[in-house]
Tab-separated table of C-alpha atoms in Angstrom:
chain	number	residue	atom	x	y	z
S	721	UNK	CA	39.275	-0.679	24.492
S	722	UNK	CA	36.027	0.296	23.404
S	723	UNK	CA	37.285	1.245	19.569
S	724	UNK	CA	39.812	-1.662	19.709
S	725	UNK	CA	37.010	-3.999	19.750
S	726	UNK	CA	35.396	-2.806	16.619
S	727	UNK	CA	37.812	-2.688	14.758
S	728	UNK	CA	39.903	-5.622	16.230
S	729	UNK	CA	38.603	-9.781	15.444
S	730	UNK	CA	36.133	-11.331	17.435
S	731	UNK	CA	38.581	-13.499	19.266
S	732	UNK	CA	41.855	-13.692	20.228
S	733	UNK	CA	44.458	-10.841	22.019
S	734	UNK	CA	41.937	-7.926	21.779
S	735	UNK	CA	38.971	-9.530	23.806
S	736	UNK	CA	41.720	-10.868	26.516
S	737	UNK	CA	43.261	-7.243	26.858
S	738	UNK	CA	39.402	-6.291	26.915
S	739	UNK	CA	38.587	-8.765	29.358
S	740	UNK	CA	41.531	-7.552	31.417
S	741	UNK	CA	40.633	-4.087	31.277
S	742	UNK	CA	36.957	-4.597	32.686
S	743	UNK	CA	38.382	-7.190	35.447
S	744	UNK	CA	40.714	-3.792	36.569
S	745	UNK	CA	37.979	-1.242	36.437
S	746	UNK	CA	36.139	-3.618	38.595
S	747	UNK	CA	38.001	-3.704	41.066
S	748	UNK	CA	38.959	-0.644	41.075
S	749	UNK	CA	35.586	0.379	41.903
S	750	UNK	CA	34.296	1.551	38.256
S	751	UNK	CA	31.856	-0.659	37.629
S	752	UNK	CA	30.411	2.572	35.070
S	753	UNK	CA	33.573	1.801	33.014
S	754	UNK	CA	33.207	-2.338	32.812
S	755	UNK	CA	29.675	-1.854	31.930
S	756	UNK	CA	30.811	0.161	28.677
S	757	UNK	CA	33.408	-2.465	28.005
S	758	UNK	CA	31.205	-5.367	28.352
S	759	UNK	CA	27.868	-3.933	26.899
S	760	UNK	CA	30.136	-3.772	23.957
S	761	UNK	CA	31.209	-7.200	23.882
S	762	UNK	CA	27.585	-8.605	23.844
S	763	UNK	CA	27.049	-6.069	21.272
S	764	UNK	CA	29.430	-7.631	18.875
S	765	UNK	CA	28.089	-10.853	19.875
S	766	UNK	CA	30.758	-12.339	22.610
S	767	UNK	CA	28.690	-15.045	23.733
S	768	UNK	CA	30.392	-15.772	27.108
S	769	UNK	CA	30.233	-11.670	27.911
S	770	UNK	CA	26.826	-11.698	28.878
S	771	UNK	CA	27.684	-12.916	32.563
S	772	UNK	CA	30.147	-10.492	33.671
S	773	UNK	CA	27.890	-7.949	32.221
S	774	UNK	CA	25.291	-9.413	34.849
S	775	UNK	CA	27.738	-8.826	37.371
S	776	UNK	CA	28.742	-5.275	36.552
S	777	UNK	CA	25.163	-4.284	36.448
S	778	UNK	CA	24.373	-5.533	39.672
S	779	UNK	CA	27.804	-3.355	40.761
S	780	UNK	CA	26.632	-0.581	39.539
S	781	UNK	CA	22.960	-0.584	40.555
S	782	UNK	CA	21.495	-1.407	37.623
S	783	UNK	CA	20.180	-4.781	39.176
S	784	UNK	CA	16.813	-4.122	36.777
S	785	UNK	CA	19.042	-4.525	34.030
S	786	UNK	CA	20.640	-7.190	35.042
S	787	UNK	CA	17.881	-9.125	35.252
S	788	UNK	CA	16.289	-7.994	31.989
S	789	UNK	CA	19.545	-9.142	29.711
S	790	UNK	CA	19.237	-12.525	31.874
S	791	UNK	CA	15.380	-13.092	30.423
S	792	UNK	CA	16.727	-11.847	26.932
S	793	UNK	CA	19.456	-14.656	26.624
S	794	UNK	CA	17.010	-17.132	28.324
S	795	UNK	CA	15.275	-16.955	25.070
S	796	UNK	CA	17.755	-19.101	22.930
S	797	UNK	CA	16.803	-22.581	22.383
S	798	UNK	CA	20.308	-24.012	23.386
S	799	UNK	CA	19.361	-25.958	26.496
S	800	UNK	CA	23.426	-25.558	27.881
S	801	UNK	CA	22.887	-22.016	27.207
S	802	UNK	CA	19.773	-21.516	29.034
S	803	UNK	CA	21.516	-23.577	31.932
S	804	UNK	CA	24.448	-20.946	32.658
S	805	UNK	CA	21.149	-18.413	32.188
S	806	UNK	CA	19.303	-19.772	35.086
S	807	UNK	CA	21.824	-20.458	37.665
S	808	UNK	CA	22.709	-16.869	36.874
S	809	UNK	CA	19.039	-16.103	36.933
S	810	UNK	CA	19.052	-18.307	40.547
S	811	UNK	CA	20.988	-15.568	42.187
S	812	UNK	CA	18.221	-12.982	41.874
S	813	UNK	CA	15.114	-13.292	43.826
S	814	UNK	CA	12.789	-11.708	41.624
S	815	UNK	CA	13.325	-14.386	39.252
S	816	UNK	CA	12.438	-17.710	41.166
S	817	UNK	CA	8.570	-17.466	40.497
S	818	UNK	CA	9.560	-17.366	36.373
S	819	UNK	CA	12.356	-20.500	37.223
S	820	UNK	CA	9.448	-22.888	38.367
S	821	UNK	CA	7.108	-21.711	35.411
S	822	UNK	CA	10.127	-22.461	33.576
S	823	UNK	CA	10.261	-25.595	35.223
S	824	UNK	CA	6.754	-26.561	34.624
S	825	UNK	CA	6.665	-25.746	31.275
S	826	UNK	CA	10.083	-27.268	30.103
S	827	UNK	CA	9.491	-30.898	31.909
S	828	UNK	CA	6.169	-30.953	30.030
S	829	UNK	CA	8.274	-31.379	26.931
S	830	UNK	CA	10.513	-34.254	28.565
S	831	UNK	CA	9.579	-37.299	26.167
S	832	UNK	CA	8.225	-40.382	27.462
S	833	UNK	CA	9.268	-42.755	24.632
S	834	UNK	CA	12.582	-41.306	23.796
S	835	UNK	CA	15.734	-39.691	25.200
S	836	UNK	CA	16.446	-36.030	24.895
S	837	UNK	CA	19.872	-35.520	26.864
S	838	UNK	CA	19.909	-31.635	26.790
S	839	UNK	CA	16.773	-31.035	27.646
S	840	UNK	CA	16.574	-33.939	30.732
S	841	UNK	CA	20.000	-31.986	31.680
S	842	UNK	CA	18.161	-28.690	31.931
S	843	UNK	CA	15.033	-29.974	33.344
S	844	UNK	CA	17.649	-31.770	36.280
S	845	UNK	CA	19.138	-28.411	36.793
S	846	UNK	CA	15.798	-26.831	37.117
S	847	UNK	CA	14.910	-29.288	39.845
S	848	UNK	CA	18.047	-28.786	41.699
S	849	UNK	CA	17.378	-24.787	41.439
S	850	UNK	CA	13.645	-24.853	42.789
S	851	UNK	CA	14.761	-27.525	45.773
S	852	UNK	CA	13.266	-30.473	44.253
S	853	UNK	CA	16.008	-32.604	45.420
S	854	UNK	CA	14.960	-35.458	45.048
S	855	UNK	CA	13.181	-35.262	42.138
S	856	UNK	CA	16.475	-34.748	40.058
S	857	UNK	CA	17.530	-37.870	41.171
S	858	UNK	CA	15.550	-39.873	38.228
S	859	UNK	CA	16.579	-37.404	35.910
S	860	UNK	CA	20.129	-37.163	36.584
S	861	UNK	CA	20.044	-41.032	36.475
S	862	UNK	CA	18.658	-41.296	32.938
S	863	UNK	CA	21.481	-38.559	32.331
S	864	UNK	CA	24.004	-40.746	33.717
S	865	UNK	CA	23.124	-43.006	30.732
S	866	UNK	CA	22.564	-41.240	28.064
S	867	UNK	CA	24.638	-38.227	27.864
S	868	UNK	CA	26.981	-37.758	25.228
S	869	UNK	CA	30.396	-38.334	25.685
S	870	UNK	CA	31.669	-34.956	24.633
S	871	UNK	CA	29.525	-33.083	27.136
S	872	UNK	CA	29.217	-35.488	29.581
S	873	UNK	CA	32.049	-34.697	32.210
S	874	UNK	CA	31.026	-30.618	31.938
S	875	UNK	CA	27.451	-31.616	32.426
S	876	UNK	CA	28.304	-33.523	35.253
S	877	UNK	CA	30.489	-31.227	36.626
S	878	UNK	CA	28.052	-28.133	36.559
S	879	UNK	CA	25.299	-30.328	38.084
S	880	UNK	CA	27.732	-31.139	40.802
S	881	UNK	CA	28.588	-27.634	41.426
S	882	UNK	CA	24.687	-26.877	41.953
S	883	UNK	CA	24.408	-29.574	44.308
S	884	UNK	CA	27.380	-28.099	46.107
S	885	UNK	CA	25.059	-24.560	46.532
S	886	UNK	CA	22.077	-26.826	47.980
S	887	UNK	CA	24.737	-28.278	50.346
S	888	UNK	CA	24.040	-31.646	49.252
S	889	UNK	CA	27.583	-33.108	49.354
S	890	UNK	CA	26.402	-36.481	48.610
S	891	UNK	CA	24.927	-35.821	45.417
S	892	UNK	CA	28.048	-33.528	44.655
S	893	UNK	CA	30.194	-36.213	45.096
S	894	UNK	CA	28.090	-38.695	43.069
S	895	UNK	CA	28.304	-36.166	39.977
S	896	UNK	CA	32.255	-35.645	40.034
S	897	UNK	CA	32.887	-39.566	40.757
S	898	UNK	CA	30.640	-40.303	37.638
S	899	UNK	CA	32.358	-37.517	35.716
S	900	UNK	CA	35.644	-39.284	36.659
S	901	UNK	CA	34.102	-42.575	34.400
S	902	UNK	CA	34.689	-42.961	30.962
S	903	UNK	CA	36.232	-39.560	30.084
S	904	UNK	CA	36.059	-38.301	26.695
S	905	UNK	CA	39.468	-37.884	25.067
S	906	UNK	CA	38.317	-34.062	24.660
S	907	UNK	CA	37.257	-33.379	27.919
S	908	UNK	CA	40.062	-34.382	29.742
S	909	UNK	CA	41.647	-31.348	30.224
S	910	UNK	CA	38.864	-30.278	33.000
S	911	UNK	CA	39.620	-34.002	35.080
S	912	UNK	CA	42.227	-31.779	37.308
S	913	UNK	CA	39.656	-29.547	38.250
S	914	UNK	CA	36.975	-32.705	38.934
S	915	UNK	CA	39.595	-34.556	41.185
S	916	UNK	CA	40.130	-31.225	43.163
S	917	UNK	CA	36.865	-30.852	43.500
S	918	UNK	CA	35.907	-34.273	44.431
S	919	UNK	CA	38.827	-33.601	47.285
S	920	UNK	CA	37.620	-30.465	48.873
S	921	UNK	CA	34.225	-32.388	49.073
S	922	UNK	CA	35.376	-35.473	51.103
S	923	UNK	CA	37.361	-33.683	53.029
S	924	UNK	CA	34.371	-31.409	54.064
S	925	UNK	CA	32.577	-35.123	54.829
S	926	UNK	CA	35.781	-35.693	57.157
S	927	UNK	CA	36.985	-38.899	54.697
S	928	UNK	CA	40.436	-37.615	54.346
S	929	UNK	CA	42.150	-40.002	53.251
S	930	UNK	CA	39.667	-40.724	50.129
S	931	UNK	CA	40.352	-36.307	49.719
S	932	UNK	CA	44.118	-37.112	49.617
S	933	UNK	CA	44.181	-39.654	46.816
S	934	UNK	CA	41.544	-37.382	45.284
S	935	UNK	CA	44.249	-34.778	45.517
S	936	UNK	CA	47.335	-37.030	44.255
S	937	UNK	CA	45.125	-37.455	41.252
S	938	UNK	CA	44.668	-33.888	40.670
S	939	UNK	CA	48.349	-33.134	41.135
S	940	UNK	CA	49.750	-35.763	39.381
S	941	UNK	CA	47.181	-34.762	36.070
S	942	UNK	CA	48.476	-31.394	36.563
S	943	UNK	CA	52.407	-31.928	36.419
S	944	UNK	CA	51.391	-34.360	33.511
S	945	UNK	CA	50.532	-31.923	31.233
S	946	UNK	CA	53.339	-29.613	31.975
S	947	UNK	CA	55.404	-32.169	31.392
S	948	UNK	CA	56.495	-32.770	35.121
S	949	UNK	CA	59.376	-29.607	34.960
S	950	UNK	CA	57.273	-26.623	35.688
S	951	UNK	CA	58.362	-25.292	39.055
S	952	UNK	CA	55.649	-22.997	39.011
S	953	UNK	CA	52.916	-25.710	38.195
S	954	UNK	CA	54.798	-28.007	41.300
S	955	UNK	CA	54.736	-24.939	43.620
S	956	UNK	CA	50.857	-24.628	42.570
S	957	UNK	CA	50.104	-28.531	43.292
S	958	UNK	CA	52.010	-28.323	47.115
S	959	UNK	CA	49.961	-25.206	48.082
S	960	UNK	CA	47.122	-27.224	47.467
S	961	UNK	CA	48.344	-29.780	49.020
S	962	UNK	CA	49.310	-27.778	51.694
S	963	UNK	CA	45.434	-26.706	52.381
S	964	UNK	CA	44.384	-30.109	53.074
S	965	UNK	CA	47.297	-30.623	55.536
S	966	UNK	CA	49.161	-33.054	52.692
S	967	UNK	CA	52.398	-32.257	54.610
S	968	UNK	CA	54.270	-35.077	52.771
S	969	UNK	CA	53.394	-34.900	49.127
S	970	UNK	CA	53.912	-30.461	49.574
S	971	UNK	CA	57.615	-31.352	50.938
S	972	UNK	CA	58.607	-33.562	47.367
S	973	UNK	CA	57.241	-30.835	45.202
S	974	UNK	CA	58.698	-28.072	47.151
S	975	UNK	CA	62.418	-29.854	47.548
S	976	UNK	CA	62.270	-30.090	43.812
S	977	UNK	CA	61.471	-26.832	43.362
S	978	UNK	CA	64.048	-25.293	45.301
S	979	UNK	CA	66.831	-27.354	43.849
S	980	UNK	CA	65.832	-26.809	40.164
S	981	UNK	CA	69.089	-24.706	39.472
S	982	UNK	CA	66.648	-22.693	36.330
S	983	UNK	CA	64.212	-21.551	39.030
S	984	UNK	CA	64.129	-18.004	39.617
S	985	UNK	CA	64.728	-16.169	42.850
S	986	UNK	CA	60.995	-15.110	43.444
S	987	UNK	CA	59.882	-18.821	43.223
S	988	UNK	CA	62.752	-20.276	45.053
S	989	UNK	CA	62.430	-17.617	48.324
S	990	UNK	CA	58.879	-18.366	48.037
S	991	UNK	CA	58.803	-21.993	47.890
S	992	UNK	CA	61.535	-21.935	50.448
S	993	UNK	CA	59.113	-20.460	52.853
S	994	UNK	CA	56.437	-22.612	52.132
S	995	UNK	CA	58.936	-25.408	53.188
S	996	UNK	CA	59.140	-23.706	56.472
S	997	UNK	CA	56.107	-23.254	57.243
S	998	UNK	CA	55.296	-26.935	56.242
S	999	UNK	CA	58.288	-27.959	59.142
S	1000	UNK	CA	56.446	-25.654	61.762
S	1001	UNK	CA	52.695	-26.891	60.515
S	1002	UNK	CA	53.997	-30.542	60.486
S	1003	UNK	CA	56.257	-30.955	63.363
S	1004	UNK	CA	54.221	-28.387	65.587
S	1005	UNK	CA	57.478	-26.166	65.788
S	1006	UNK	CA	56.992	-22.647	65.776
S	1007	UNK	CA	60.659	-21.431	67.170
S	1008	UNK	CA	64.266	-23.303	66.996
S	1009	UNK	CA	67.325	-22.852	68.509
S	1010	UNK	CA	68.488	-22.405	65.113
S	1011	UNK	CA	66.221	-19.700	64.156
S	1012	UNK	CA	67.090	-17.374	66.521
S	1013	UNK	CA	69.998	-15.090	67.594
S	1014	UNK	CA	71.155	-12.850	64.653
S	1015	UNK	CA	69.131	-14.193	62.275
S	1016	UNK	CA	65.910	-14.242	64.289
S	1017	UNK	CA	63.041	-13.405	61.684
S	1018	UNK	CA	64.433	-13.344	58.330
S	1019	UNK	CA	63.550	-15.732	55.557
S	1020	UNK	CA	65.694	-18.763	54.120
S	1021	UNK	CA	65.846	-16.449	50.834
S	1022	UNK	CA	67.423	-13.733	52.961
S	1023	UNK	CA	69.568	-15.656	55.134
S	1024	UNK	CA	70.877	-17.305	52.155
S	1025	UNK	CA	72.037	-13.380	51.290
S	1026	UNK	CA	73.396	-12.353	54.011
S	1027	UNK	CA	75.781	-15.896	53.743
S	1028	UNK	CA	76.487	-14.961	50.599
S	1029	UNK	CA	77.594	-10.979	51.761
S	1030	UNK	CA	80.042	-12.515	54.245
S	1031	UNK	CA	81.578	-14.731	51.724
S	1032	UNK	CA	82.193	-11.945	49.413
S	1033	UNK	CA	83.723	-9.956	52.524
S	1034	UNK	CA	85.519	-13.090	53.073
S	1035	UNK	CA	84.075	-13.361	56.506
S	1036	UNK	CA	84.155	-17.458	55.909
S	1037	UNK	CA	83.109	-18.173	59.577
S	1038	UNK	CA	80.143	-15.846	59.898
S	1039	UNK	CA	79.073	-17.483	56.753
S	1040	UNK	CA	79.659	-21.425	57.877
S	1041	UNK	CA	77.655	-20.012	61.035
S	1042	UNK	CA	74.243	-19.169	58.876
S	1043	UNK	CA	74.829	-21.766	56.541
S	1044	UNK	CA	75.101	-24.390	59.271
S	1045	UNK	CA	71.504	-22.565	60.704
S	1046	UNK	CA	70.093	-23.003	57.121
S	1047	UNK	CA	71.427	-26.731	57.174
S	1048	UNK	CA	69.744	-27.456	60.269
S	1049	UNK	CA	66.422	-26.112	59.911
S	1050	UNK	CA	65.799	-26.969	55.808
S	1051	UNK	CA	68.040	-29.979	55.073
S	1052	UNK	CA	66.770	-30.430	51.746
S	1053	UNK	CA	67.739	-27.224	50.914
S	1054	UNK	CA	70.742	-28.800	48.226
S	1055	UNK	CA	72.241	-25.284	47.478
S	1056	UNK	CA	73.269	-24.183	50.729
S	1057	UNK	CA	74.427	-27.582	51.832
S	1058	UNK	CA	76.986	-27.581	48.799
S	1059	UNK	CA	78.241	-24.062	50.044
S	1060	UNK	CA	78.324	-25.316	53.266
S	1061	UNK	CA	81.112	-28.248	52.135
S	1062	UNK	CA	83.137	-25.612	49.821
S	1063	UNK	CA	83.197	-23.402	52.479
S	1064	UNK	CA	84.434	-26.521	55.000
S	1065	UNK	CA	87.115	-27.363	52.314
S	1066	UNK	CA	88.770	-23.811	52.070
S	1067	UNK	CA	88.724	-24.176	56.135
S	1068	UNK	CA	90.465	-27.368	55.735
């Protein structure tokens, strides 16, 4: 990986497969191996390496190091830059005492006759770090105003998500509403992730039904840009739903799913199960009549097999007999209904 990356471009397949490679020998316990890899992405000047490098320090005991590369990249006079820097830098204890000097010496610069968006954005994020709650609160309102449009929903959306580590769900809502307003044609691709966000956090308040049209936004973004046919993307959506008890909205994108005739078997068994456990979740059923005898325990994928085994035996009423059970328990389930009939037919 390590020659691959000097000898490869900057960007592209080679720093994914690289990327890849650490993520593996991370988990795989070799933090050793995804220092190497990512020590030589810095080296070559990946700008968005630095943090995992962080990490695998830290992994591999090297938390002195860690630290050090965190002051090194703190130096750059990008004020988004040195944002990412010190919520990475917020982690560590040994760095809070440098944070507020940061503080101090960075809302000295703040202007009083003009406007300096960056820099009000770091200074905000500073407060928010060092627990001065409240004293944010000017600051992110001259923010609100003022930032530009391009960076204005990511801005937002990271000052929401450091709200969210003070537990401060109010202001964390505040920040992903506002990032909802006036979206930047470029920046729309990251309003999914807002309106997910802005879900988990009212339902954490207990507003659910505010989380659920939260969520319908999200979801509805989502199939949007896949054009609305991706049975993957619609599997996705309903097992969010599906977390925030959206019983309803799951069962559409699931039915879908598992009548799409180009959907292969993995996804269908899958989202077939899903469907199930939606029935059981929903209804408060967690046995049938139907779902027991011979068929006790299986899956609607495998049920939907063994149908299929008598059929080819020609065994025609052991198969009616399942795909009656199947019929019963997961109407929507188009495919086995439509069996069901031909089977009826060559019964007369």
């Amino acid at each position: 990986v390590k020659e691959m990356l000097e000898t490869g471009p900057r960007y592209g397949r080679n720093y994914d497969f690289a990327r890849m490679a650490a993520q593996e020998c991370t988990r795989n316990n070799n933090a050793k191996a995804a220092v190497e890899i990512y020590e030589k992405m810095v080296e070559i000047d990946w700008e968005r390496g630095y943090q995992q490098l962080v990490t695998a320090y830290v992994a591999s005991g090297k938390r002195d190091k860690a630290i050090q590369l965190l002051r090194d990249k703190l130096r750059t006079n990008n004020p988004e830059i040195q944002v990412q820097v010190v919520l990475k830098m917020a982690e560590f204890e040994e760095t809070l005492e440098e944070i507020k000097t940061l503080l101090t010496e960075y809302e000295a610069r703040l202007p009083e006759d003009k406007i300096n968006p960056p820099l009000l954005y770091l200074v905000a994020t500073l407060k928010i770090v060092t627990d001065d709650i409240e004293g944010s609160d000017s600051l992110v309102s001259r923010l609100l105003k003022n930032a530009p449009s391009t960076r204005r929903l990511r801005w937002l959306k990271t000052l929401a998500d450091t709200y969210r580590g003070k537990s401060d769900s109010q202001r964390e809502i505040r920040m992903l509403e506002a990032a909802t307003e006036n979206v930047d044609p470029q920046e729309a691709y990251q309003l999914p992730e807002v309106y997910e966000k802005l879900g988990s956090a009212y339902a954490q308040k207990g507003e659910k039904e505010v989380s659920r049209n939260a969520l319908r936004k999200m979801g509805t973004l989502r199939l949007m840009r896949r054009g609305g046919s991706s049975y993957w993307e619609k599997e996705n959506v309903a097992r969010t739903y599906m977390e925030h008890e959206m019983w309803d909205d799951a069962e559409v994108l699931l039915t879908e799913v598992i009548n799409d005739p180009s959907v292969q078997k993995y996804y269908l068994e899958r989202a077939q199960e899903q469907l199930m456990t939606i029935k059981q979740r929903r209804d408060g059923l967690t046995e049938t009549p139907e779902s027991t005898g011979k068929i006790a325990g299986t899956n609607i994928g495998m049920q939907r097999s063994m149908a299929q085994q008598y059929m080819r035996r020609n065994q025609i009423e052991k198969a009616i007999e399942i795909y009656e059970q199947v019929a019963k328990v997961m109407p929507e389930d188009l495919e086995s209904r439509s069996q069901l009939a031909t089977l009826y037919s060559r019964q007369n």
